[in-house]
CSV table of C-alpha atoms in Angstrom, one decimal:
chain,number,residue,atom,x,y,z
A,27,MET,CA,-4.5,6.2,12.6
A,28,ALA,CA,-6.9,5.5,9.7
A,29,SER,CA,-9.4,2.7,10.2
A,30,PHE,CA,-9.4,0.0,7.5
A,31,TYR,CA,-12.8,-1.7,7.6
A,32,GLY,CA,-12.8,-1.3,11.4
A,33,TYR,CA,-9.4,-2.2,11.8
A,34,GLU,CA,-6.9,0.2,13.4
A,35,PRO,CA,-3.3,-1.1,12.5
A,36,LYS,CA,-0.4,-0.2,14.9
A,37,SER,CA,1.8,0.4,11.8
A,38,ARG,CA,1.3,2.5,8.7
A,39,LEU,CA,3.6,0.0,6.8
A,40,PHE,CA,1.9,-3.1,5.1
A,41,LEU,CA,4.6,-5.6,4.1
A,42,GLY,CA,4.5,-8.2,1.2
A,43,THR,CA,5.8,-11.7,1.9
A,44,ALA,CA,7.2,-12.7,-1.3
A,45,GLN,CA,10.8,-12.8,-2.7
A,46,TYR,CA,12.7,-13.1,0.5
A,47,PRO,CA,15.8,-14.9,0.7
A,48,SER,CA,14.6,-17.2,3.6
A,49,PRO,CA,11.7,-17.6,6.0
A,50,ALA,CA,13.9,-16.6,8.8
A,51,ILE,CA,14.8,-13.2,7.1
A,52,LEU,CA,11.0,-12.4,6.3
A,53,ALA,CA,10.3,-13.1,10.0
A,54,GLU,CA,13.1,-10.7,10.9
A,55,ALA,CA,11.9,-8.2,8.8
A,56,VAL,CA,8.3,-8.2,10.2
A,57,ARG,CA,9.6,-8.0,13.6
A,58,LEU,CA,12.0,-5.1,13.1
A,59,SER,CA,9.5,-3.1,11.3
A,60,GLY,CA,6.7,-3.7,13.7
A,61,VAL,CA,4.0,-4.2,10.8
A,62,ASP,CA,0.9,-5.8,12.0
A,63,ILE,CA,-0.4,-6.4,8.3
A,64,VAL,CA,1.1,-8.6,5.6
A,65,THR,CA,-0.2,-9.6,2.0
A,66,VAL,CA,0.0,-13.2,1.1
A,67,SER,CA,-0.6,-14.9,-2.2
A,68,LEU,CA,-3.1,-17.7,-2.7
A,69,ARG,CA,-0.3,-19.2,-5.1
A,70,ARG,CA,2.3,-19.2,-2.5
A,71,GLU,CA,-0.2,-21.2,0.2
A,72,SER,CA,-0.7,-23.7,-2.5
A,73,GLY,CA,2.9,-24.6,-3.2
A,74,GLU,CA,4.0,-28.0,-3.7
A,75,GLY,CA,5.9,-30.3,-1.3
A,76,GLY,CA,4.3,-28.7,1.6
A,77,ALA,CA,5.9,-25.5,1.2
A,78,GLY,CA,2.9,-23.5,1.4
A,79,GLN,CA,1.7,-24.9,4.9
A,80,ALA,CA,5.2,-24.3,6.3
A,81,PHE,CA,4.7,-20.8,5.3
A,82,TRP,CA,1.3,-20.4,6.4
A,83,SER,CA,2.5,-21.8,9.9
A,84,LEU,CA,5.3,-19.0,9.9
A,85,ILE,CA,2.8,-16.2,9.4
A,86,LYS,CA,0.5,-17.4,12.1
A,87,GLU,CA,3.6,-17.3,14.3
A,88,LEU,CA,4.3,-13.8,13.5
A,89,GLY,CA,0.9,-12.8,14.9
A,90,VAL,CA,0.1,-10.4,12.2
A,91,ARG,CA,-3.2,-9.8,10.0
A,92,VAL,CA,-3.2,-11.2,6.7
A,93,LEU,CA,-4.4,-9.6,3.6
A,94,PRO,CA,-4.6,-12.3,0.8
A,95,ASN,CA,-4.3,-10.9,-2.7
A,96,THR,CA,-5.4,-11.8,-6.3
A,97,ALA,CA,-1.8,-11.3,-7.9
A,98,GLY,CA,-1.3,-12.5,-11.3
A,99,CYS,CA,-4.9,-12.4,-12.1
A,100,HIS,CA,-6.0,-10.7,-15.7
A,101,SER,CA,-9.7,-11.1,-15.8
A,102,VAL,CA,-12.6,-10.4,-13.5
A,103,LYS,CA,-13.5,-14.1,-13.3
A,104,GLU,CA,-10.1,-15.2,-12.4
A,105,ALA,CA,-9.8,-12.7,-9.7
A,106,VAL,CA,-13.3,-13.2,-8.1
A,107,THR,CA,-12.5,-17.1,-8.0
A,108,THR,CA,-9.2,-16.3,-6.3
A,109,ALA,CA,-10.8,-14.3,-3.8
A,110,HIS,CA,-13.1,-16.9,-2.9
A,111,MET,CA,-10.7,-19.4,-2.6
A,112,ALA,CA,-8.4,-17.2,-0.4
A,113,ARG,CA,-11.2,-16.5,1.9
A,114,GLU,CA,-11.5,-20.4,2.4
A,115,VAL,CA,-7.7,-20.9,2.9
A,116,PHE,CA,-6.8,-17.9,5.2
A,117,GLY,CA,-10.2,-17.4,6.8
A,118,THR,CA,-10.7,-13.6,6.1
A,119,ASP,CA,-13.2,-11.4,4.0
A,120,TRP,CA,-10.1,-9.1,3.4
A,121,ILE,CA,-8.9,-9.3,-0.2
A,122,LYS,CA,-6.4,-7.1,-2.0
A,123,LEU,CA,-7.9,-7.1,-5.4
A,124,GLU,CA,-5.6,-7.0,-8.5
A,125,VAL,CA,-6.9,-7.3,-12.0
A,126,ILE,CA,-3.9,-6.7,-14.3
A,127,GLY,CA,-4.5,-5.1,-18.0
A,128,GLU,CA,-0.9,-4.9,-19.2
A,129,ASP,CA,2.0,-7.4,-18.8
A,130,ASP,CA,5.0,-4.6,-19.2
A,131,THR,CA,3.7,-2.3,-16.6
A,132,LEU,CA,1.3,-4.6,-14.7
A,133,GLN,CA,-1.1,-1.5,-14.7
A,134,PRO,CA,-4.6,-2.3,-13.4
A,135,ASP,CA,-7.5,-3.0,-15.5
A,136,VAL,CA,-9.7,-0.3,-14.1
A,137,VAL,CA,-13.0,-1.4,-16.0
A,138,GLY,CA,-12.2,-4.9,-14.7
A,139,LEU,CA,-11.5,-3.8,-11.5
A,140,ILE,CA,-14.5,-2.0,-10.7
A,141,GLU,CA,-16.6,-5.0,-11.7
A,142,ALA,CA,-14.6,-7.3,-9.8
A,143,ALA,CA,-14.6,-4.7,-6.8
A,144,LYS,CA,-18.8,-4.6,-7.1
A,145,ILE,CA,-19.1,-8.6,-6.9
A,146,LEU,CA,-17.0,-9.1,-4.2
A,147,SER,CA,-18.3,-6.2,-2.1
A,148,ASP,CA,-21.7,-7.5,-2.7
A,149,ASP,CA,-20.5,-10.8,-1.6
A,150,GLY,CA,-19.1,-9.7,1.9
A,151,PHE,CA,-15.5,-8.8,1.2
A,152,SER,CA,-13.7,-6.0,2.4
A,153,VAL,CA,-11.8,-5.1,-1.0
A,154,PHE,CA,-8.7,-3.3,-1.1
A,155,PRO,CA,-8.5,-2.1,-4.6
A,156,TYR,CA,-4.9,-1.8,-6.4
A,157,THR,CA,-5.8,1.2,-8.7
A,158,THR,CA,-4.3,4.1,-10.5
A,159,GLU,CA,-4.3,7.6,-9.2
A,160,ASP,CA,-7.6,8.2,-11.5
A,161,ILE,CA,-10.0,10.1,-9.2
A,162,VAL,CA,-12.9,9.0,-11.7
A,163,VAL,CA,-11.8,5.5,-11.2
A,164,GLY,CA,-11.4,6.1,-7.5
A,165,GLY,CA,-15.0,7.2,-7.2
A,166,ARG,CA,-16.4,4.3,-9.2
A,167,LEU,CA,-14.5,2.0,-6.7
A,168,LEU,CA,-16.1,3.6,-3.6
A,169,ASP,CA,-19.7,3.2,-5.3
A,170,ALA,CA,-18.9,-0.2,-5.7
A,171,GLY,CA,-18.5,-0.8,-2.1
A,172,CYS,CA,-14.7,-0.1,-1.8
A,173,GLU,CA,-13.8,1.8,1.6
A,174,VAL,CA,-10.2,2.0,1.0
A,175,LEU,CA,-8.3,2.9,-2.3
A,176,MET,CA,-4.7,1.8,-3.0
A,177,PRO,CA,-3.0,3.8,-5.9
A,178,TRP,CA,0.2,2.8,-7.5
A,179,GLY,CA,3.1,5.1,-7.2
A,180,ALA,CA,4.8,3.4,-10.1
A,181,PRO,CA,4.9,0.0,-11.8
A,182,ILE,CA,5.0,-3.2,-9.5
A,183,GLY,CA,8.6,-3.8,-8.6
A,184,SER,CA,10.0,-0.9,-10.4
A,185,GLY,CA,11.3,1.2,-7.5
A,186,ARG,CA,10.8,4.5,-9.2
A,187,GLY,CA,9.0,5.9,-6.2
A,188,LEU,CA,6.1,8.5,-7.0
A,189,ASN,CA,5.6,8.8,-10.6
A,190,ASN,CA,2.6,11.1,-10.8
A,191,LEU,CA,2.9,13.4,-7.4
A,192,TYR,CA,0.4,15.6,-9.0
A,193,GLY,CA,-2.4,12.9,-9.6
A,194,LEU,CA,-1.7,11.5,-6.0
A,195,ARG,CA,-2.1,14.9,-4.4
A,196,THR,CA,-5.2,15.4,-6.2
A,197,MET,CA,-6.5,11.8,-5.2
A,198,ARG,CA,-5.8,12.6,-1.6
A,199,GLN,CA,-7.5,16.0,-1.8
A,200,HIS,CA,-10.5,14.7,-3.9
A,201,PHE,CA,-11.1,11.9,-1.1
A,202,PRO,CA,-10.5,13.5,2.3
A,203,GLY,CA,-12.1,10.9,4.3
A,204,THR,CA,-11.1,7.8,2.7
A,205,PRO,CA,-8.1,5.8,3.8
A,206,LEU,CA,-5.6,5.8,0.9
A,207,VAL,CA,-2.4,3.3,0.6
A,208,VAL,CA,0.3,3.8,-1.9
A,209,ASP,CA,0.6,0.3,-3.1
A,210,ALA,CA,3.5,-0.6,-5.6
A,211,GLY,CA,6.6,1.2,-7.2
A,212,ILE,CA,8.2,2.4,-3.8
A,213,GLY,CA,11.9,1.6,-3.9
A,214,LEU,CA,13.4,4.0,-1.1
A,215,PRO,CA,12.1,5.1,2.4
A,216,SER,CA,12.5,8.5,1.1
A,217,HIS,CA,9.7,7.9,-1.5
A,218,ALA,CA,7.5,6.3,1.3
A,219,ALA,CA,8.1,9.5,3.4
A,220,GLN,CA,7.0,11.5,0.6
A,221,ALA,CA,3.7,9.9,0.2
A,222,MET,CA,3.2,10.4,3.9
A,223,GLU,CA,4.0,14.1,3.8
A,224,ILE,CA,1.2,14.7,1.2
A,225,GLY,CA,-1.2,12.8,3.6
A,226,TYR,CA,-1.4,9.2,2.5
A,227,ASP,CA,-2.5,7.0,5.2
A,228,ALA,CA,-0.2,3.9,4.7
A,229,ILE,CA,2.4,2.3,2.4
A,230,LEU,CA,2.3,-1.4,1.0
A,231,LEU,CA,5.2,-2.6,-0.5
A,232,ASN,CA,7.4,-5.7,-1.1
A,233,THR,CA,10.1,-5.7,-3.5
A,234,ALA,CA,12.0,-2.9,-2.3
A,235,VAL,CA,12.6,-4.7,1.2
A,236,ALA,CA,12.6,-8.1,0.0
A,237,LYS,CA,15.4,-7.8,-2.6
A,238,ALA,CA,17.5,-5.6,-0.5
A,239,GLY,CA,20.9,-6.5,0.7
A,240,ASP,CA,19.6,-6.4,4.0
A,241,PRO,CA,15.7,-6.8,3.9
A,242,ALA,CA,15.4,-6.6,7.8
A,243,LEU,CA,17.1,-3.5,8.1
A,244,MET,CA,15.4,-2.1,5.0
A,245,ALA,CA,12.3,-2.9,6.5
A,246,GLN,CA,13.1,-1.0,9.7
A,247,ALA,CA,14.1,1.9,7.7
A,248,PHE,CA,10.9,2.2,5.7
A,249,ALA,CA,9.1,1.9,9.0
A,250,MET,CA,11.3,5.0,10.4
A,251,ALA,CA,10.5,7.1,7.2
A,252,ILE,CA,6.9,6.4,7.3
A,253,THR,CA,6.7,7.7,10.9
A,254,ALA,CA,8.7,10.7,10.1
A,255,GLY,CA,6.9,11.4,7.0
A,256,ARG,CA,3.3,11.2,8.7
A,257,GLN,CA,4.8,13.5,11.7
A,258,ALA,CA,5.7,15.8,9.1
A,259,PHE,CA,2.4,16.0,7.6
A,260,GLU,CA,0.7,16.3,11.1
A,261,ALA,CA,3.0,19.2,11.9
A,262,GLN,CA,1.8,21.1,8.8
A,263,PRO,CA,5.0,21.9,6.9
A,264,ILE,CA,5.6,25.5,5.5
A,265,GLU,CA,4.7,25.7,1.6
A,266,ALA,CA,7.4,26.0,-1.1
A,267,ARG,CA,8.4,29.7,-2.1
A,268,ASP,CA,9.9,31.0,-5.5
A,269,MET,CA,12.1,33.5,-3.6
A,270,ALA,CA,14.1,33.6,-0.5
A,271,ALA,CA,12.8,34.5,2.9
A,272,PRO,CA,15.3,35.5,5.6
A,273,SER,CA,15.2,33.3,8.8
A,274,THR,CA,17.1,35.8,10.6
A,275,PRO,CA,14.8,39.3,11.0
A,276,VAL,CA,16.7,42.6,9.7
A,277,MET,CA,14.7,44.8,11.7
A,278,GLY,CA,16.9,46.5,14.5
A,279,LYS,CA,20.1,45.0,12.8
A,280,ALA,CA,23.4,47.2,13.4
A,281,PHE,CA,24.6,48.5,10.0
A,282,LEU,CA,28.2,49.8,9.9
A,283,SER,CA,29.2,52.8,7.4
């Protein structure tokens, strides 16, 4: 299992906690999937009418590790301020860093992301950057102090899967010793399995589970797919061929004339 800032999770699935039909369904999804890292939003914790405190109590009861995020931040200043507030509220130096650069695709502003990552890393944060599959950007983020890279598979909430399989493969090959997590765009367990089959260390998703007809069952399905995908990677699968290769030897076969 990959180590994330010194922590080795039991599960390779990281689960978001937004948009579930009810707290009870969220709790069941966490339990059935076996995840031990969940992402949380500072905005959710700060909800009106005490809803945020009730949500935080639920997360504590589940006994999982919290990865706060800077979701919705569009500037370096906003992301850094949100990260500092999250550290105070949730009592952790972990932060999933998002600096959004474009509203329609929610693509990361990679220039701002690198700047914010440097500021937060220097301030003692363990930064999990939501980035693109660009290896140059990935290198800059590692230089800024990040020890994990989280490239998107597709736009957040789109469910499109792995839009740039070549780019994701290249990132995996370029950073063989860096924990890599596909974050965003995963819609089906098969998408998650595909990412694991090319060597990724974990999957972070939210919408595909929270918006499913049966979120708890879908969370369990993702957990199983991720396990299968990782096992397939470790088993060293055969390479694709352009031509057929007989699985039954023809040597010694009887021929009738």
